[in-house]
XYZ file of C-alpha atoms in Angstrom:
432
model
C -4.183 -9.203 -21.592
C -6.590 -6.732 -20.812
C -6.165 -3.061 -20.742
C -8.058 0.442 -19.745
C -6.712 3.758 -20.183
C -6.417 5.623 -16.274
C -3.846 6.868 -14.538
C -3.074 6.105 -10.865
C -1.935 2.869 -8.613
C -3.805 -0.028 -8.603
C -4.980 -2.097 -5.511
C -6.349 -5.038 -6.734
C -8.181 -8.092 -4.299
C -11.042 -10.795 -5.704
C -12.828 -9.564 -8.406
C -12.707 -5.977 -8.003
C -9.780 -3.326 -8.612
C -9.408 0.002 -7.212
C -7.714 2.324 -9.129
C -5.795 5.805 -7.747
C -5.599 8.562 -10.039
C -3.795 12.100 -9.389
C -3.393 14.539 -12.100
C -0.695 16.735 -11.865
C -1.423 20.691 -13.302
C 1.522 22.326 -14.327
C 1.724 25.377 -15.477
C 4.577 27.556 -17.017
C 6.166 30.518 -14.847
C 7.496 33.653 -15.873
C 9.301 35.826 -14.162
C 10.623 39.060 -15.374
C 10.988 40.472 -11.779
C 14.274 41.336 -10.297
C 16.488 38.464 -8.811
C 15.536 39.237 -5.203
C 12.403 38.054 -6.052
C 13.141 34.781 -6.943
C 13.466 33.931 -3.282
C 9.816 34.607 -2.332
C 8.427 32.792 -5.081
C 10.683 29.671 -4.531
C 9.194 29.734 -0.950
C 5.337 29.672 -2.238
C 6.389 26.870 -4.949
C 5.526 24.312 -3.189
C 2.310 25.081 -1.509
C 1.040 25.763 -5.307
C 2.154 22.446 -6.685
C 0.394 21.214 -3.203
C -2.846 22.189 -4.469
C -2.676 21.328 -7.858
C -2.597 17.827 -7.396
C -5.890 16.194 -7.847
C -7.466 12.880 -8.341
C -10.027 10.412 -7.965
C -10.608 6.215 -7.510
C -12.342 4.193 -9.832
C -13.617 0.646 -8.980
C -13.967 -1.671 -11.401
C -15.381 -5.021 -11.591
C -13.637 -7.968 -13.322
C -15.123 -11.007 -13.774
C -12.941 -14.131 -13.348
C -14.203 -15.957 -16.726
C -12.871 -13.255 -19.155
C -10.083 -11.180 -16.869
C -11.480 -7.789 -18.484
C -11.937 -3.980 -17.011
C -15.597 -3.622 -17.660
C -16.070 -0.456 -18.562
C -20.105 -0.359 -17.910
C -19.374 -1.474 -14.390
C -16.850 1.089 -13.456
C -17.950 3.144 -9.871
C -15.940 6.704 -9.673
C -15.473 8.125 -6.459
C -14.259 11.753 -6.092
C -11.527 11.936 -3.680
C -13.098 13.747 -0.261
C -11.035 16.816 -0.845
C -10.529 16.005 -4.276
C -6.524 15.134 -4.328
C -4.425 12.836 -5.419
C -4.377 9.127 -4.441
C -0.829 8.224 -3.794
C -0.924 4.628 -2.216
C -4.032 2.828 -1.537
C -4.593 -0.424 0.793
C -7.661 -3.253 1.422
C -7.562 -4.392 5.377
C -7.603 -7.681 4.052
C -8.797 -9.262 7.614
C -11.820 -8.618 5.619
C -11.539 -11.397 3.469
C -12.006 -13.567 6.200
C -15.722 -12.827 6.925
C -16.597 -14.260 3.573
C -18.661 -11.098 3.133
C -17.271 -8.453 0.363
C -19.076 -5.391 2.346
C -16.408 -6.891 5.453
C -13.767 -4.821 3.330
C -12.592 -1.268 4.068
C -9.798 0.410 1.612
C -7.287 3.358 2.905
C -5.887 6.164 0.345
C -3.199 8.065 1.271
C -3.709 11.492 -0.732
C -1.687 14.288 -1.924
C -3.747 16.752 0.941
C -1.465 15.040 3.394
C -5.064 13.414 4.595
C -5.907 9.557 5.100
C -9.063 8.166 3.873
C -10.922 5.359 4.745
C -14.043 3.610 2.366
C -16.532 0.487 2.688
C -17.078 -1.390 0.194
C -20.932 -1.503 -0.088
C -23.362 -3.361 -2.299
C -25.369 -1.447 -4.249
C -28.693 -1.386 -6.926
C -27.363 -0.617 -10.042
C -29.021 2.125 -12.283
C -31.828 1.259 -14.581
C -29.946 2.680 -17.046
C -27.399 0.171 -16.861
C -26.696 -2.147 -20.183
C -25.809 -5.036 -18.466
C -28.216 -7.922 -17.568
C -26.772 -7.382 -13.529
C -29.373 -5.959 -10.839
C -26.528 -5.105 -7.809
C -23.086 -3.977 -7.960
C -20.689 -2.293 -5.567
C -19.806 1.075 -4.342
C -17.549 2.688 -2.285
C -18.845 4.911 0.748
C -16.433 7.561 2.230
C -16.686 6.764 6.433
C -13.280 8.573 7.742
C -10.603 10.943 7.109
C -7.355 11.482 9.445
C -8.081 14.902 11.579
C -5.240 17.406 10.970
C -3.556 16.386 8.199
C -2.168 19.851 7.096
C -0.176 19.039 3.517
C 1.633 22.858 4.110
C 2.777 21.230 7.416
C 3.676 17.811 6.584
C 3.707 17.295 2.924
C 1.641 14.935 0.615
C 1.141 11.417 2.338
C 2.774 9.385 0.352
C 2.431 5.874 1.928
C 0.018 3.617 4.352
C -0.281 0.266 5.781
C -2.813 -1.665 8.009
C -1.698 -3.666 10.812
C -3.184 -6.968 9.894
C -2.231 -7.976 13.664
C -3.934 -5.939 15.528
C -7.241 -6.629 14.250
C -9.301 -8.267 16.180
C -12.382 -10.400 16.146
C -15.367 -11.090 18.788
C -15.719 -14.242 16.798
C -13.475 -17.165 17.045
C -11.782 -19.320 14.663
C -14.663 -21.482 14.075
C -16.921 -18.803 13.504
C -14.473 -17.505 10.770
C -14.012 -20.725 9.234
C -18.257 -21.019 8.785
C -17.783 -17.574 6.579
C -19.775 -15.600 9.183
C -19.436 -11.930 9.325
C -16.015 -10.721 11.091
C -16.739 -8.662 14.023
C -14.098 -6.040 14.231
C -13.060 -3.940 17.010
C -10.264 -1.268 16.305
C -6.986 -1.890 14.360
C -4.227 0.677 13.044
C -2.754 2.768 10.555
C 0.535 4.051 9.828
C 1.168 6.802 7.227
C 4.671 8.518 5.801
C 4.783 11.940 4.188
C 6.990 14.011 2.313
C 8.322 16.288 5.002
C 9.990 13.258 7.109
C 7.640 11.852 9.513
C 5.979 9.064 10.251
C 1.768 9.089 11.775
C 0.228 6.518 13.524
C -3.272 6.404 13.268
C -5.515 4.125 15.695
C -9.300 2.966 14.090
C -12.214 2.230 15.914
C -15.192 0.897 14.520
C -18.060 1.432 16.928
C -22.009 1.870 16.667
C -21.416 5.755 17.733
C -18.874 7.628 18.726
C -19.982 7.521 21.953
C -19.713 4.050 22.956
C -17.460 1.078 22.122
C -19.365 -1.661 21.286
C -18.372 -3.906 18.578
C -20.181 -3.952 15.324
C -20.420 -5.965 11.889
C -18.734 -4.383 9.231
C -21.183 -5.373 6.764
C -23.474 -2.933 8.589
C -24.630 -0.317 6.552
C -24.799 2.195 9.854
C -21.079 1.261 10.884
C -18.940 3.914 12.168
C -15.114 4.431 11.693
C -12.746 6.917 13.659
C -9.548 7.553 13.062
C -7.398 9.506 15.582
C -3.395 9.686 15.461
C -2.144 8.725 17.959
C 1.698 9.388 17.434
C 4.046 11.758 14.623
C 7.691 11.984 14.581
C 10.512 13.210 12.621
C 11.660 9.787 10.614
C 14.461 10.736 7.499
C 16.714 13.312 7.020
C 18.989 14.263 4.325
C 21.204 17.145 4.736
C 19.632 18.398 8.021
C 16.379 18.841 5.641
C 13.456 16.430 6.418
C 13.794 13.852 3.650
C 10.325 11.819 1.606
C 9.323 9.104 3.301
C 8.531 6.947 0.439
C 7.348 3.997 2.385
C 6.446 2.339 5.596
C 4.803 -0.969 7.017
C 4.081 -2.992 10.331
C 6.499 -5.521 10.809
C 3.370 -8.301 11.286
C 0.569 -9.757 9.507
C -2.168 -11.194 10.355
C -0.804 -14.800 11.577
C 1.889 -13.571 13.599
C 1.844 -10.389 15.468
C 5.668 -11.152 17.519
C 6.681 -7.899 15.892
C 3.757 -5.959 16.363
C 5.114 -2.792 18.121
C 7.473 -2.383 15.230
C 7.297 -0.260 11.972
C 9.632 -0.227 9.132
C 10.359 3.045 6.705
C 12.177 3.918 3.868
C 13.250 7.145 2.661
C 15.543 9.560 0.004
C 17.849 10.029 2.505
C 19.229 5.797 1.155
C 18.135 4.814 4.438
C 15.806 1.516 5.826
C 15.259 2.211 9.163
C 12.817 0.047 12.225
C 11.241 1.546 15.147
C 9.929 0.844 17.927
C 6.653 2.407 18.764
C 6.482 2.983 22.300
C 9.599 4.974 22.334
C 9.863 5.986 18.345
C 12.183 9.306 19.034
C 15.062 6.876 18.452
C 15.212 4.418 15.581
C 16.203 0.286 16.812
C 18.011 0.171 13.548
C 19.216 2.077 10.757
C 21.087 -0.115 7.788
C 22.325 2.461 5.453
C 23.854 0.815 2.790
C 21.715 1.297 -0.248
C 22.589 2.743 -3.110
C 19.825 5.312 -3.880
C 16.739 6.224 -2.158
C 14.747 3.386 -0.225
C 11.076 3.297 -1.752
C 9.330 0.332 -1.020
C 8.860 -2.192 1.998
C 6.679 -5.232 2.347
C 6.352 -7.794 5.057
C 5.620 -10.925 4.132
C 2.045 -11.878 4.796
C 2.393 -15.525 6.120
C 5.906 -15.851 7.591
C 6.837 -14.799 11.120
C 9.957 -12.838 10.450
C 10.643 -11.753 6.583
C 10.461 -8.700 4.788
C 11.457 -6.972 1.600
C 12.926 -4.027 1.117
C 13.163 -2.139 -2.968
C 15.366 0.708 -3.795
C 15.622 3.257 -6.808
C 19.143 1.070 -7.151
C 16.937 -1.311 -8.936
C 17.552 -4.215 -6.148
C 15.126 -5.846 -3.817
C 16.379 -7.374 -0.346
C 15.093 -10.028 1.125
C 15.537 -9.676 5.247
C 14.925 -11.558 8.526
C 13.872 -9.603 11.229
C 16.247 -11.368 13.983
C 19.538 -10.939 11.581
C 19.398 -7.101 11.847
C 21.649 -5.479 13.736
C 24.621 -7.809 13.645
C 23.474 -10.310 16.032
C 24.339 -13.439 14.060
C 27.210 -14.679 11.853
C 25.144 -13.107 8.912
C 24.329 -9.905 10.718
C 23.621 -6.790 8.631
C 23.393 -8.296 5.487
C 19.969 -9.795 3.917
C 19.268 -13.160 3.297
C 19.171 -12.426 -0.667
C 19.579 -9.420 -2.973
C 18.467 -9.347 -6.676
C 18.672 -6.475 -9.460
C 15.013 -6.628 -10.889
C 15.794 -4.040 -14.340
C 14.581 -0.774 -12.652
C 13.877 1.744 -9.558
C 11.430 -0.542 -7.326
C 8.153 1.116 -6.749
C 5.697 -1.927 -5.514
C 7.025 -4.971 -4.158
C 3.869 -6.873 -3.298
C 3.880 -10.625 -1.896
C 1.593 -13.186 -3.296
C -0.837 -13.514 -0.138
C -1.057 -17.345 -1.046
C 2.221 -18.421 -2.393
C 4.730 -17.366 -0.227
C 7.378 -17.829 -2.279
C 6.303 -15.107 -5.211
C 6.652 -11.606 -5.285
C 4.833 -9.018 -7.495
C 7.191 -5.831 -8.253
C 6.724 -2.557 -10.280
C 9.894 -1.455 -11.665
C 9.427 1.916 -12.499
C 11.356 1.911 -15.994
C 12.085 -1.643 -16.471
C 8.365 -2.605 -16.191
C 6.794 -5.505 -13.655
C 8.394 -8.898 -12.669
C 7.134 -11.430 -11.038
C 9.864 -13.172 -8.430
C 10.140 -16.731 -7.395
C 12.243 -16.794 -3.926
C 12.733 -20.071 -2.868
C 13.789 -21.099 0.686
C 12.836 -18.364 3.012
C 10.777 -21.559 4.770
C 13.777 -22.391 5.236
C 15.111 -19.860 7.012
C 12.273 -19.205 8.806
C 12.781 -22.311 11.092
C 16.360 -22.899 10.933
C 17.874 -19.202 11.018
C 19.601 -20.988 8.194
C 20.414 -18.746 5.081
C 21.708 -20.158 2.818
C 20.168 -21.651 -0.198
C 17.696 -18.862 -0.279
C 17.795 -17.870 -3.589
C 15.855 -15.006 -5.847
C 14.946 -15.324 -9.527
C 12.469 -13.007 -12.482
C 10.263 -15.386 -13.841
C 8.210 -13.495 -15.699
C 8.639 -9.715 -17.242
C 5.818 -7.677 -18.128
C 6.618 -4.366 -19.983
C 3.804 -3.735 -22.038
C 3.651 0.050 -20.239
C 4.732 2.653 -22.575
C 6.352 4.543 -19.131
C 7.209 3.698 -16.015
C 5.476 0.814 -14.055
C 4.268 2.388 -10.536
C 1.245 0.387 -9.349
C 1.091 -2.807 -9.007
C -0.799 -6.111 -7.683
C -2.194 -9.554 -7.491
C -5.698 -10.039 -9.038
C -7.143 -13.302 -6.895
C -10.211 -15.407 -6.429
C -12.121 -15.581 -3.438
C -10.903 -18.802 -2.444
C -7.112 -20.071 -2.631
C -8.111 -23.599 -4.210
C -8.981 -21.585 -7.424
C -6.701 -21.232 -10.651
C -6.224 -17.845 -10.868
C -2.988 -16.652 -11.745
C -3.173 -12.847 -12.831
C -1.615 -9.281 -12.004
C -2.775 -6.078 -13.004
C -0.669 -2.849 -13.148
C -0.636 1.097 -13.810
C 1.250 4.225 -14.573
C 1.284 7.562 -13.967
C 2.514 8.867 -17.234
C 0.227 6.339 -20.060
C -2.498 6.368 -18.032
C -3.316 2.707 -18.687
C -3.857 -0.094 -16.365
C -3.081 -3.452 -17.697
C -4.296 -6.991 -16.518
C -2.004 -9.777 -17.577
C -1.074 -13.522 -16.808
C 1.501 -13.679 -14.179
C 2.371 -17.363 -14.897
């Protein structure tokens, strides 16, 4: 077990973890004024707490033969307008160009802004200790445009669609490990005020033309415009956080791809439709507590997972929603993991493992067996959901969490790493 003291969530892919920090400054109030006072100050309360969140990422190289933070290695990268990093994403489509400057990484930040980096080799610094000549860096190359925290609170959430990206290169190509060729893909973002943003990305030469480019091009060109907001949770006629959101797709299957999924405070999982999002397609409101994490699985054509501050993680199929079958409304398998679910992140190899951050009760790792299974046969029973390992080494709650992998699935490398807020320590451990 390895372990450096930060603060943040993790976001971990190959040999390389990004870690999110925000840094919260609060400071005591007094007020001696009369009680029709109060009133004013509650309404300028938030705006201050707004601007005293601040943070940064760090990137980190691990090497695979000793599963260590190296501390002489570590790149920091001041936030763009210096905030908080709430949730942070790889496009992994860039793993497929077998190239690590194919990857970009999203942040979703306490300014209510989304960010977008390269990862970039780089010459290290003379100064450096270590017997290495290159390393990597992370280069700022896009930020959402009018992203107003006042207006619609911290973003709290992202997630690529792995679907839409596409590729001038064809499955051959990718197979050879020559650079993906990427032409525009898509973003969607939840905030703390209620809505939901789509965000469409382009990656052209300039902003003035179209034309496809290599991402491992060190003169490439991102731009982000949103292209759709609406009002997605309520709770008491008050917009409600939206803790969480995804595309209901990955990168093998896109039959979902105009979908999105969120979860909010208001206890509520609800899908939409894109192209007429005013109206939710479904709402299932049966959870206990606030909904706070949703993950689509990253190889199968119609599961998901859905946590919930009720400390239980649902497994669902896509075509059972809505009543439509004799197990309609209800998920294919519900477990209690120990504590209010945070991260639930699939293993992108082994379908049938889950990765979960469990707030108080620490991380778990999850074996689900049979959701193959039902994937074919609409078939749910025998699906079945168990902890197989427990992690709880955190001295506070467990917020960030993920898979630590090797460049190439063949290779034995079974490791997690997670993070907290409150120790400010990120961990990496054995996941077997």
């Amino acid at each position: 077990m390895s372990k450096v003291n930060n603060n943040g969530d993790n976001n971990s892919t190959s040999d390389h973890s990004l870690i999110g920090e925000e840094e919260e400054d609060n400071q005591e109030e007094h007020d001696d004024d009369e009680e029709k006072e109060e009133e004013e100050e509650e309404e300028g309360k938030e705006d201050a707490q707004l601007a005293s969140r601040s943070g940064e990422l760090l990137l980190y190289t691990i090497c695979e033969n000793d599963m260590k933070f190296h501390q002489d290695q570590v790149h920091i990268v001041k936030t763009v307008d210096e905030s908080g990093v709430l949730d942070g994403k790889w496009l992994q489509r860039g793993v497929d160009s077998g190239n690590m400057q194919g990857y970009l990484y999203a942040t979703a930040n306490a300014s209510g802004c989304i960010n977008i980096y390269t990862l970039e080799q780089c010459a290290l610094d003379s100064s450096d200790s270590s017997s290495r000549t290159s390393g990597y860096q992370l280069r700022h190359v896009a930020v959402s445009q009018s992203d107003d925290a006042n207006i619609h609170g911290l973003a709290l959430s992202l997630a690529w669609d792995e679907s839409s990206t596409t590729s001038s290169l064809d499955h051959d190509d990718c197979a050879n490990n020559d650079p993906l060729v990427i032409k525009q893909t898509r973003i969607i973002s939840s905030y703390s005020k209620g809505s939901l943003a789509l965000h469409d990305i382009y990656l052209s030469k300039n902003e003035m033309d179209g034309d496809d480019i290599d991402t491992t091009a060190t003169t490439a060109m991102i731009r982000m415009e949103e292209s759709q907001r609406w009002d997605a949770h309520t709770l008491f006629a008050c917009p409600s956080e939206v803790w969480t959101t995804c595309f209901t797709s990955n990168k093998y299957y896109n039959t979902h791809s105009n979908s999105v999924l969120s979860g909010g405070d208001d206890c509520k999982m609800k899908l939409w439709d894109m192209r007429t999002c005013h109206k939710p397609m479904h709402v299932q409101d049966d959870f206990e507590a606030g909904v706070t994490a949703v993950s689509y699985h990253p190889r199968l054509e119609h599961i998901f997972a859905v946590g919930s501050y009720d400390e239980k993680i649902r497994i669902w199929d896509m075509r059972k929603l809505g009543g439509r079958s004799s197990n309609g409304g209800l998920p294919l398998d519900c477990i209690d993991v120990g504590g209010g679910v945070w991260r639930i992140k699939w293993h992108p190899w082994d379908g049938n493992r889950m990765l979960v951050g469990a707030m108080h009760g620490g991380c778990r790792v999850l074996q689900i067996d049979g959701i193959q299974h039902v994937e074919t046969t609409l078939d749910s029973v025998g699906v079945n959901s168990r902890i197989t390992k427990e992690f709880k080494e955190h001295k506070s709650m467990a917020y960030g969490a993920d898979w630590i992998l090797s460049s190439s699935e063949n290779y034995d490398l079974d490791a997690a790493t997670s993070c907290s807020f409150y120790d400010k320590a990120a961990y990496i451990w054995n996941a077997h």
